[in-house]
Short mmCIF file of C-alpha atoms in Angstrom, two decimals:
data_model
loop_
_atom_site.label_atom_id
_atom_site.label_comp_id
_atom_site.label_asym_id
_atom_site.label_seq_id
_atom_site.Cartn_x
_atom_site.Cartn_y
_atom_site.Cartn_z
CA UNK A 1 17.54 83.31 105.18
CA UNK A 2 16.20 79.75 105.15
CA UNK A 3 13.45 80.74 102.71
CA UNK A 4 16.02 81.99 100.24
CA UNK A 5 17.94 78.73 100.30
CA UNK A 6 14.88 76.60 99.63
CA UNK A 7 13.58 78.74 96.74
CA UNK A 8 13.72 76.77 93.47
CA UNK A 9 15.92 78.16 90.79
CA UNK A 10 14.03 80.20 88.20
CA UNK A 11 13.82 78.46 84.81
CA UNK A 12 14.57 81.75 83.02
CA UNK A 13 18.11 81.65 84.43
CA UNK A 14 18.93 78.59 82.31
CA UNK A 15 20.27 79.84 78.95
CA UNK A 16 18.98 76.76 77.09
CA UNK A 17 15.50 77.25 78.57
CA UNK A 18 15.58 80.87 77.44
CA UNK A 19 16.70 79.79 73.95
CA UNK A 20 13.94 77.18 73.73
CA UNK A 21 11.31 79.71 74.89
CA UNK A 22 12.52 82.16 72.25
CA UNK A 23 12.45 79.49 69.52
CA UNK A 24 8.94 78.42 70.54
CA UNK A 25 7.66 82.00 70.52
CA UNK A 26 9.21 82.67 67.10
CA UNK A 27 7.64 79.46 65.77
CA UNK A 28 4.24 80.44 67.20
CA UNK A 29 4.45 83.85 65.59
CA UNK A 30 5.43 82.43 62.19
CA UNK A 31 2.75 79.72 62.35
CA UNK A 32 -0.04 82.13 63.21
CA UNK A 33 0.55 84.23 60.11
CA UNK A 34 -1.86 83.27 57.34
CA UNK A 35 -3.43 80.35 59.17
CA UNK A 36 -6.98 81.51 58.47
CA UNK A 37 -7.98 81.01 62.12
CA UNK A 38 -7.72 77.25 61.67
CA UNK A 39 -6.14 75.38 64.55
CA UNK A 40 -5.32 72.45 62.25
CA UNK A 41 -3.32 74.64 59.86
CA UNK A 42 -1.67 76.43 62.81
CA UNK A 43 -0.54 73.06 64.21
CA UNK A 44 0.88 72.00 60.82
CA UNK A 45 2.77 75.26 60.42
CA UNK A 46 3.95 75.32 64.06
CA UNK A 47 5.20 71.73 63.81
CA UNK A 48 7.09 72.55 60.61
CA UNK A 49 8.63 75.64 62.21
CA UNK A 50 9.76 73.66 65.26
CA UNK A 51 11.20 70.90 63.06
CA UNK A 52 13.14 73.47 61.02
CA UNK A 53 14.54 75.11 64.13
CA UNK A 54 15.34 71.75 65.76
CA UNK A 55 17.30 70.69 62.66
CA UNK A 56 19.81 73.43 63.43
CA UNK A 57 20.42 72.22 67.00
CA UNK A 58 22.45 69.35 68.41
CA UNK A 59 20.41 66.11 68.55
CA UNK A 60 19.86 66.20 72.32
CA UNK A 61 18.89 69.88 72.20
CA UNK A 62 16.56 69.22 69.27
CA UNK A 63 14.86 66.44 71.24
CA UNK A 64 14.44 68.81 74.20
CA UNK A 65 12.90 71.51 71.99
CA UNK A 66 10.45 69.06 70.39
CA UNK A 67 9.56 67.62 73.83
CA UNK A 68 8.94 71.12 75.16
CA UNK A 69 6.77 72.04 72.15
CA UNK A 70 4.85 68.76 72.50
CA UNK A 71 4.27 69.28 76.22
CA UNK A 72 2.81 72.73 75.53
CA UNK A 73 0.23 71.14 73.25
CA UNK A 74 0.65 72.66 69.78
CA UNK A 75 3.28 70.32 68.32
CA UNK A 76 1.94 67.21 66.61
CA UNK A 77 4.29 64.97 64.66
CA UNK A 78 3.37 65.00 60.94
CA UNK A 79 2.56 61.28 61.02
CA UNK A 80 0.00 61.94 63.80
CA UNK A 81 -1.71 64.89 62.09
CA UNK A 82 -5.22 64.28 60.83
CA UNK A 83 -6.22 65.16 57.26
CA UNK A 84 -9.87 65.56 56.43
CA UNK A 85 -11.04 64.68 52.90
CA UNK A 86 -13.40 67.29 51.46
CA UNK A 87 -11.79 70.05 53.52
CA UNK A 88 -9.49 72.85 52.47
CA UNK A 89 -5.93 73.24 53.74
CA UNK A 90 -7.31 75.00 56.81
CA UNK A 91 -9.22 71.88 57.85
CA UNK A 92 -12.55 73.55 57.09
CA UNK A 93 -15.27 72.03 54.91
CA UNK A 94 -15.37 73.38 51.35
CA UNK A 95 -17.84 76.21 51.07
CA UNK A 96 -17.37 77.31 54.68
CA UNK A 97 -13.78 78.58 54.86
CA UNK A 98 -13.52 82.23 55.95
CA UNK A 99 -10.16 82.51 54.17
CA UNK A 100 -11.91 82.16 50.80
CA UNK A 101 -10.47 78.81 49.75
CA UNK A 102 -13.35 78.62 47.34
CA UNK A 103 -15.42 81.29 45.66
CA UNK A 104 -18.73 80.39 47.23
CA UNK A 105 -21.09 81.26 44.43
CA UNK A 106 -23.55 78.62 45.52
CA UNK A 107 -22.29 76.06 43.03
CA UNK A 108 -19.56 74.52 45.16
CA UNK A 109 -21.61 71.41 45.72
CA UNK A 110 -22.38 70.77 42.03
CA UNK A 111 -21.07 67.41 40.86
CA UNK A 112 -18.58 68.87 38.36
CA UNK A 113 -17.33 71.51 40.79
CA UNK A 114 -17.20 68.95 43.57
CA UNK A 115 -14.99 66.71 41.42
CA UNK A 116 -12.72 69.68 40.69
CA UNK A 117 -12.49 70.47 44.38
CA UNK A 118 -11.68 66.86 45.24
CA UNK A 119 -9.00 66.83 42.50
CA UNK A 120 -7.52 70.07 43.86
CA UNK A 121 -7.59 68.65 47.38
CA UNK A 122 -5.77 65.53 46.15
CA UNK A 123 -3.19 67.74 44.43
CA UNK A 124 -2.79 69.78 47.61
CA UNK A 125 -2.31 66.62 49.66
CA UNK A 126 0.40 65.46 47.21
CA UNK A 127 2.15 68.82 47.45
CA UNK A 128 1.89 68.75 51.24
CA UNK A 129 3.33 65.22 51.33
CA UNK A 130 6.17 66.33 49.04
CA UNK A 131 6.88 69.30 51.32
CA UNK A 132 6.87 67.04 54.38
CA UNK A 133 9.26 64.68 52.60
CA UNK A 134 11.53 67.60 51.72
CA UNK A 135 11.51 68.73 55.36
CA UNK A 136 12.25 65.16 56.48
CA UNK A 137 15.20 64.99 54.09
CA UNK A 138 16.45 68.38 55.32
CA UNK A 139 16.38 67.06 58.89
CA UNK A 140 18.32 63.98 57.81
CA UNK A 141 20.84 66.13 55.92
CA UNK A 142 21.33 68.38 58.97
CA UNK A 143 21.83 65.33 61.20
CA UNK A 144 24.26 63.80 58.70
CA UNK A 145 26.21 67.06 58.54
CA UNK A 146 26.55 67.06 62.35
CA UNK A 147 27.74 63.44 62.27
CA UNK A 148 30.29 64.21 59.55
CA UNK A 149 31.51 67.22 61.53
CA UNK A 150 32.02 64.99 64.58
CA UNK A 151 33.86 62.37 62.53
CA UNK A 152 36.10 65.08 61.06
CA UNK A 153 36.74 66.43 64.57
CA UNK A 154 37.65 62.96 65.89
CA UNK A 155 40.00 62.38 62.93
CA UNK A 156 41.75 65.68 63.58
CA UNK A 157 42.22 64.81 67.26
CA UNK A 158 43.67 61.39 66.48
CA UNK A 159 45.91 62.59 63.65
#
């Protein structure tokens, strides 16, 4: 009887913990699709998935989800992610990517082709930055919507 009283409560019994575990698993599944076996791309996609899901939660719940994802090791804030010049979107050096980011015909290191690859990489980085900015603005819009909902709720209560 004493052993039963001292047993810690199982984390699965907490509905928020269950929700967070489900959200993390869904984000992992979505991030692993099409990542080309690159951990760097997986981290970028996983982080984006977590940020999208967190935007739909209350601020304190969103912070808990992000903290949980960070503690498990695959969430890295976009500002802390490392970009490698001369690498494809998978974080792999041009000419070596198993996902076929280049058509390795042996000429990938020619000066003209190299310049094209660097230009494409710069364009990709711009597009990635624009996507990150869009996601940031979506998070702000979701937060603003929650704030406006609260203000509207307070006004209704005081009216």
